[in-house]
Tab-separated table of N, CA and C in Angstrom:
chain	number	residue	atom	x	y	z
C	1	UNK	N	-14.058	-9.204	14.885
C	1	UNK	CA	-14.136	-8.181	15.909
C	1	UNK	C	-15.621	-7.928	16.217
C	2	UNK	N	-15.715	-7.621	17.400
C	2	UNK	CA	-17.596	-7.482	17.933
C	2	UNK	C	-17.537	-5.966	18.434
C	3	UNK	N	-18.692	-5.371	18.243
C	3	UNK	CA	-18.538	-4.084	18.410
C	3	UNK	C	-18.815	-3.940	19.778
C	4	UNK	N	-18.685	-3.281	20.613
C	4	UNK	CA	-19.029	-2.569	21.881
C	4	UNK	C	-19.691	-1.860	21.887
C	5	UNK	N	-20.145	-1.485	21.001
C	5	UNK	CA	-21.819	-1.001	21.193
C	5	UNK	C	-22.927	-2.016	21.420
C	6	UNK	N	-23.379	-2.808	20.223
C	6	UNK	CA	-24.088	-3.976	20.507
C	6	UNK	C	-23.033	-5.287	20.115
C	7	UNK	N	-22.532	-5.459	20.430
C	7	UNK	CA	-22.045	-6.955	20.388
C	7	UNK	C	-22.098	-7.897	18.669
C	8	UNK	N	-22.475	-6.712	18.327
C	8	UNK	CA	-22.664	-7.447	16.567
C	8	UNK	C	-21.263	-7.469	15.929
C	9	UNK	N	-21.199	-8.029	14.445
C	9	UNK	CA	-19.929	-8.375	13.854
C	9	UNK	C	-19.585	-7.036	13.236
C	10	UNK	N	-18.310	-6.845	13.451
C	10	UNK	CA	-17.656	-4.988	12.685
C	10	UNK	C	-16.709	-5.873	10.858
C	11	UNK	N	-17.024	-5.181	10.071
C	11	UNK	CA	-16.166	-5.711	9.161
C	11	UNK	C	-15.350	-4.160	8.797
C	12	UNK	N	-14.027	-4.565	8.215
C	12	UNK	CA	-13.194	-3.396	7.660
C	12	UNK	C	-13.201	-2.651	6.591
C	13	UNK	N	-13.633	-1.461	6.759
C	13	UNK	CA	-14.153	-0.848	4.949
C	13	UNK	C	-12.544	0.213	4.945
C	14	UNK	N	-12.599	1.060	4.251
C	14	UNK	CA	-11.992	2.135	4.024
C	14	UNK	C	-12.759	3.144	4.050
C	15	UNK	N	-12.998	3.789	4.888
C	15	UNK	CA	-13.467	4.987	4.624
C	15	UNK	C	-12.882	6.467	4.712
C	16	UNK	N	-13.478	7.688	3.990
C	16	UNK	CA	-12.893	8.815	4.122
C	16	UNK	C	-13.210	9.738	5.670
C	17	UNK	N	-12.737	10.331	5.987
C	17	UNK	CA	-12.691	11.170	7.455
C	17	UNK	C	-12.751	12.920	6.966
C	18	UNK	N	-12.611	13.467	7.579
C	18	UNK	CA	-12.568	14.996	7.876
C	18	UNK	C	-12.253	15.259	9.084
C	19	UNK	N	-11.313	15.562	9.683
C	19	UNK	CA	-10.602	16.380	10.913
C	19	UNK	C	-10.233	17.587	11.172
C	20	UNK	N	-10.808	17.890	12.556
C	20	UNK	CA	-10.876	19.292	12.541
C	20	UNK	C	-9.196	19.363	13.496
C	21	UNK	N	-8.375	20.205	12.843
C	21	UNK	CA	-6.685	20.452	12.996
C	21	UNK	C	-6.340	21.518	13.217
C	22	UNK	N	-6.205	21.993	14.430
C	22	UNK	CA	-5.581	23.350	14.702
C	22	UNK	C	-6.869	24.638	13.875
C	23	UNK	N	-7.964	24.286	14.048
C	23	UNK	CA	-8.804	25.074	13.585
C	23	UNK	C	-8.880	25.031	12.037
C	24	UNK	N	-8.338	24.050	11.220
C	24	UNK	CA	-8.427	23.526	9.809
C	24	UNK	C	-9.598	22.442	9.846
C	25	UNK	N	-10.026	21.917	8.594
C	25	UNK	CA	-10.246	20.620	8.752
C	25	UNK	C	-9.547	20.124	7.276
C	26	UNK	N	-8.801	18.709	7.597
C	26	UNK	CA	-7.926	17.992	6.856
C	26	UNK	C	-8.588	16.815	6.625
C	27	UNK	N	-8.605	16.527	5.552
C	27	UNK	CA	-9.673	15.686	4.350
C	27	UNK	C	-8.818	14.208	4.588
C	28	UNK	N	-8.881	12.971	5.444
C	28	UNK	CA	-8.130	12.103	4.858
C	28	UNK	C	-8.772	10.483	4.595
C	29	UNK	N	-8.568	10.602	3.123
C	29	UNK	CA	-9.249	9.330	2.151
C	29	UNK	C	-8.761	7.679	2.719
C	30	UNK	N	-9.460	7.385	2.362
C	30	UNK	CA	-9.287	5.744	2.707
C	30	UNK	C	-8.712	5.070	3.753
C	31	UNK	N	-9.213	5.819	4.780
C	31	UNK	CA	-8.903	4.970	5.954
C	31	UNK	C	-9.113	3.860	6.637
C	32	UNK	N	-8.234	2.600	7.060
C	32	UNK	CA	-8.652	1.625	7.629
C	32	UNK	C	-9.708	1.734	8.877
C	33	UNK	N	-11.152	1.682	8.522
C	33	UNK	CA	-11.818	1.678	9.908
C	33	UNK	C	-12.993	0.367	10.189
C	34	UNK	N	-12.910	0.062	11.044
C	34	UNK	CA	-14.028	-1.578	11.559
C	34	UNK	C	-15.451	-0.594	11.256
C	35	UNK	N	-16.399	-1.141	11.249
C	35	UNK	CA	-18.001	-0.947	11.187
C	35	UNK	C	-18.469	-1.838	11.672
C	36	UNK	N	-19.256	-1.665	12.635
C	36	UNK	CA	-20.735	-2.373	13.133
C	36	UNK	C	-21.632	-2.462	12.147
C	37	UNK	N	-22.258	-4.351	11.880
C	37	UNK	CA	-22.640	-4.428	10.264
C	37	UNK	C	-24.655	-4.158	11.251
C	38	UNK	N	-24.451	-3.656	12.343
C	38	UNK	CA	-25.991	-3.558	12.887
C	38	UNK	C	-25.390	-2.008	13.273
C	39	UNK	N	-25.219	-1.745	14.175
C	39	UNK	CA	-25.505	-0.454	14.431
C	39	UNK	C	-24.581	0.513	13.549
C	40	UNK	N	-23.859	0.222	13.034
C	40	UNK	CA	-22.719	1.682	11.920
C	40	UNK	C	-21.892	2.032	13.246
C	41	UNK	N	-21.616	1.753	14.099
C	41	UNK	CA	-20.796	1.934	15.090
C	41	UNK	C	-19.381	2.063	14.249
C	42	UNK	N	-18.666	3.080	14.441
C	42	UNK	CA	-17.859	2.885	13.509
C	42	UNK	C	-16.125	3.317	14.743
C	43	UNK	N	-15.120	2.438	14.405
C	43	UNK	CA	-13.886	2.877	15.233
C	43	UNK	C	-12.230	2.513	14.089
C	44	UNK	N	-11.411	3.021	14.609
C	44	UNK	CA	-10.168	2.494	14.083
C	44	UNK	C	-9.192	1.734	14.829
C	45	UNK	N	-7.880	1.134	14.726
C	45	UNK	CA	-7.139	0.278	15.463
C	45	UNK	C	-6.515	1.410	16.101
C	46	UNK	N	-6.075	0.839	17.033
C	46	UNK	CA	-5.102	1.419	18.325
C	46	UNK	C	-3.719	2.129	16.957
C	47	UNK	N	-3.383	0.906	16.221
C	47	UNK	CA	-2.162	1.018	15.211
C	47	UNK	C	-2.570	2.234	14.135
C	48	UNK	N	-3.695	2.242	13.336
C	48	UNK	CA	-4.062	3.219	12.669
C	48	UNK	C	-4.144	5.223	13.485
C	49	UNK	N	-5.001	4.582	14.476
C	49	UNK	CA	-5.186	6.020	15.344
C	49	UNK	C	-3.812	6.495	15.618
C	50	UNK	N	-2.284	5.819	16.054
C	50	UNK	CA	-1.482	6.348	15.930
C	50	UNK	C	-0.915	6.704	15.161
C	51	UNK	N	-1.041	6.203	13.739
C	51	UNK	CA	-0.590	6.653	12.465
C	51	UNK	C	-1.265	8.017	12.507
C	52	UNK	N	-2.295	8.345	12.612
C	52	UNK	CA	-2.740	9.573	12.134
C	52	UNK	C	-2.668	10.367	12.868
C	53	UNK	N	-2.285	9.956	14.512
C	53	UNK	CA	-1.771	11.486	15.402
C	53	UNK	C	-0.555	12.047	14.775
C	54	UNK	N	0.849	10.699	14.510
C	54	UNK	CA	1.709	11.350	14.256
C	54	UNK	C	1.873	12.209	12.977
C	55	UNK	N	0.615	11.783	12.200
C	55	UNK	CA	0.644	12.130	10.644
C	55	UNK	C	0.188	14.155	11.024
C	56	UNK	N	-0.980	14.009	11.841
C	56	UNK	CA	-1.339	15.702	12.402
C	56	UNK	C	0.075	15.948	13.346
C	57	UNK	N	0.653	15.163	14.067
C	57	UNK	CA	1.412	16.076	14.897
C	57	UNK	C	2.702	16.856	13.587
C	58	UNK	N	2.697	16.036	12.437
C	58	UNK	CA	3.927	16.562	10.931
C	58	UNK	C	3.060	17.493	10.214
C	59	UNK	N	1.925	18.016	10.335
C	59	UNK	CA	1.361	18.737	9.422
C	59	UNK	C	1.503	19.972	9.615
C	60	UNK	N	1.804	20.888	8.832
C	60	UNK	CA	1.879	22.247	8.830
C	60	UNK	C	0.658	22.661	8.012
C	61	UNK	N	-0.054	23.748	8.621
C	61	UNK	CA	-1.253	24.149	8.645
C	61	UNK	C	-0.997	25.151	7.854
C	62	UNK	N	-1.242	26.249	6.915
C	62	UNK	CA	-1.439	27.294	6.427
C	62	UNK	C	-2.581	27.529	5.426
C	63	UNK	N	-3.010	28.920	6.397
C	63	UNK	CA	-4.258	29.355	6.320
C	63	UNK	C	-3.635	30.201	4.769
C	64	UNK	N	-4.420	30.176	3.507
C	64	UNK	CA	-4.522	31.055	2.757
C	64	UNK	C	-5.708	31.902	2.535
C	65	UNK	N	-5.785	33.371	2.078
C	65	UNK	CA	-6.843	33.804	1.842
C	65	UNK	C	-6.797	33.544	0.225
C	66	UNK	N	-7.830	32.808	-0.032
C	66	UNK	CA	-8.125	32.607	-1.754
C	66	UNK	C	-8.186	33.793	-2.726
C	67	UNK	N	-8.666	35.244	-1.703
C	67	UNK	CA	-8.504	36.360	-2.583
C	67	UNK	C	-7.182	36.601	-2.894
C	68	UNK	N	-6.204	36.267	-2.595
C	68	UNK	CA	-4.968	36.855	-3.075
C	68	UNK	C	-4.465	35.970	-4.288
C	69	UNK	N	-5.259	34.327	-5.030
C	69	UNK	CA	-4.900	33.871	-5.911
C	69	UNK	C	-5.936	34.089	-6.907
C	70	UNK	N	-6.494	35.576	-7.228
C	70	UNK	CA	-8.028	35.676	-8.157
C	70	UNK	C	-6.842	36.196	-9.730
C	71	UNK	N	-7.450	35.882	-10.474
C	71	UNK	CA	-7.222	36.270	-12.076
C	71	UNK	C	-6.981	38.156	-11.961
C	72	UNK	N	-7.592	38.937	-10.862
C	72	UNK	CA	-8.006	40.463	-11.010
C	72	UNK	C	-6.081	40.722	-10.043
C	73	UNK	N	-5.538	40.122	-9.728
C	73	UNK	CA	-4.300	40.497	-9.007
C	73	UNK	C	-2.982	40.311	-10.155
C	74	UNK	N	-3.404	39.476	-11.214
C	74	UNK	CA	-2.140	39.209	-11.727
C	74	UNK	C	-1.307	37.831	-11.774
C	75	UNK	N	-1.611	36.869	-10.868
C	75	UNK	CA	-0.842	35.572	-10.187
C	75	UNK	C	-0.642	34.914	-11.345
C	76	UNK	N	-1.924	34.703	-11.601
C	76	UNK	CA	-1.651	33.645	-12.626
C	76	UNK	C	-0.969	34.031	-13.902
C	77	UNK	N	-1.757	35.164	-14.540
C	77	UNK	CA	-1.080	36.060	-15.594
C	77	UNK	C	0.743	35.853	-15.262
C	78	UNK	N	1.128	35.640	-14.601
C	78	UNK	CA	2.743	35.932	-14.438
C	78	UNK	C	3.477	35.057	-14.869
C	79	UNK	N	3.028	33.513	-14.853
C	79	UNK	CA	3.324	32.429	-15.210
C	79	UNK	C	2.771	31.978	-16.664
C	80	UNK	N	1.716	32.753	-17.593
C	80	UNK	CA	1.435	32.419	-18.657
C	80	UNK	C	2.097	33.406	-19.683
C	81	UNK	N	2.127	34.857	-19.249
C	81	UNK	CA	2.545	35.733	-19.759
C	81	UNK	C	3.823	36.282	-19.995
C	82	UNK	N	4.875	35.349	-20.136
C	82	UNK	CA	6.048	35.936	-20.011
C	82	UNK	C	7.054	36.783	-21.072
C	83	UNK	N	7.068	37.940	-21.089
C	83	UNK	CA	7.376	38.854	-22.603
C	83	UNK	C	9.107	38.407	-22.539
C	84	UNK	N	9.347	38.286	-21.298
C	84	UNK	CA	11.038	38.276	-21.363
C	84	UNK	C	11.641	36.731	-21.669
C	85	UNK	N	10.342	35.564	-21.967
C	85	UNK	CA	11.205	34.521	-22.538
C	85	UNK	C	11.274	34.702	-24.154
C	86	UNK	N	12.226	33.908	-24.582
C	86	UNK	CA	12.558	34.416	-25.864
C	86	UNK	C	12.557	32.515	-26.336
C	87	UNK	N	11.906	31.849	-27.505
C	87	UNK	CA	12.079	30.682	-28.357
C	87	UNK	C	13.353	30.463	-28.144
C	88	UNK	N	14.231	31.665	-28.943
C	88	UNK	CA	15.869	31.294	-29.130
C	88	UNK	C	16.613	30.548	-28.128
C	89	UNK	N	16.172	31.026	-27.166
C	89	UNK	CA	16.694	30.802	-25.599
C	89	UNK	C	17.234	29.017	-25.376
C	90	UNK	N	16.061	28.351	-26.309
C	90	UNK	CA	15.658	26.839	-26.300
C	90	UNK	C	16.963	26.415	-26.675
C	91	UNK	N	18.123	26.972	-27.877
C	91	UNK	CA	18.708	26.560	-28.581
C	91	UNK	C	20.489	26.041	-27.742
C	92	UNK	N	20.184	27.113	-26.316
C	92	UNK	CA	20.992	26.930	-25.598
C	92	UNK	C	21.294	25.725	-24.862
C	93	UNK	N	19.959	24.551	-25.122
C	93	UNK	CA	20.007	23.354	-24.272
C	93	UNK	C	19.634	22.435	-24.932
C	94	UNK	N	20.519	22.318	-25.935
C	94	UNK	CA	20.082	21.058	-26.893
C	94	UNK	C	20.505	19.631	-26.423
C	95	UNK	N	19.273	18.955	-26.575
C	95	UNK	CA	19.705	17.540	-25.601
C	95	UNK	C	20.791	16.598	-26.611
C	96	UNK	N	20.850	17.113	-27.764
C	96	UNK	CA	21.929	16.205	-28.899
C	96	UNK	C	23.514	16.317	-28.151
C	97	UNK	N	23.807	17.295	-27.505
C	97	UNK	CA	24.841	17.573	-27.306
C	97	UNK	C	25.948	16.433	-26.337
C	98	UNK	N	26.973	16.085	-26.921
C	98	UNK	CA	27.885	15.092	-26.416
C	98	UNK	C	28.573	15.501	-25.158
C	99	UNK	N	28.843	17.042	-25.167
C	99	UNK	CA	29.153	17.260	-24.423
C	99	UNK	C	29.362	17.580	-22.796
């Protein structure tokens, strides 16, 4: 492939991207893209670029605020701390059982 920028040879790397998505930006690793081995001209295939519209047109976006997952709210505490499991409890699901 020859680039259209200068006419030099493009070879195929993988590289990572960052896209800006509905006011997100979405991180995506190892993408098939050509390079210009003179200018860094850099593009993807007609076939790839549609992979990744339809891949953003399936993405659901949600914005979290990180303050609501801090150690000072409790979150995590809820899942380490549990007073109402009981050991005994275990005895109810014994994998020996034939039955």
């Amino acid at each position: 492939m020859k680039c259209p920028i200068c006419n030099a040879p493009m070879v195929e790397e993988e590289l990572d991207y960052v896209i800006e998505h509905e006011g997100q930006q979405v991180e995506m690793k190892d993408v098939p893209t050509w390079v210009c081995q003179q200018c860094d001209h850099t593009e993807v295939s007609d076939e790839v670029g549609e992979a990744i519209e339809e891949m953003l047109a399936h993405l659901d976006v949600v914005e979290v605020d990180p303050d609501e997952f801090d150690d000072e709210d409790g979150f995590e505490d809820d899942f380490e701390d549990d007073d109402d499991y009981d050991d005994e409890d275990d005895e109810d699901y014994d994998d020996d059982d034939d039955a």
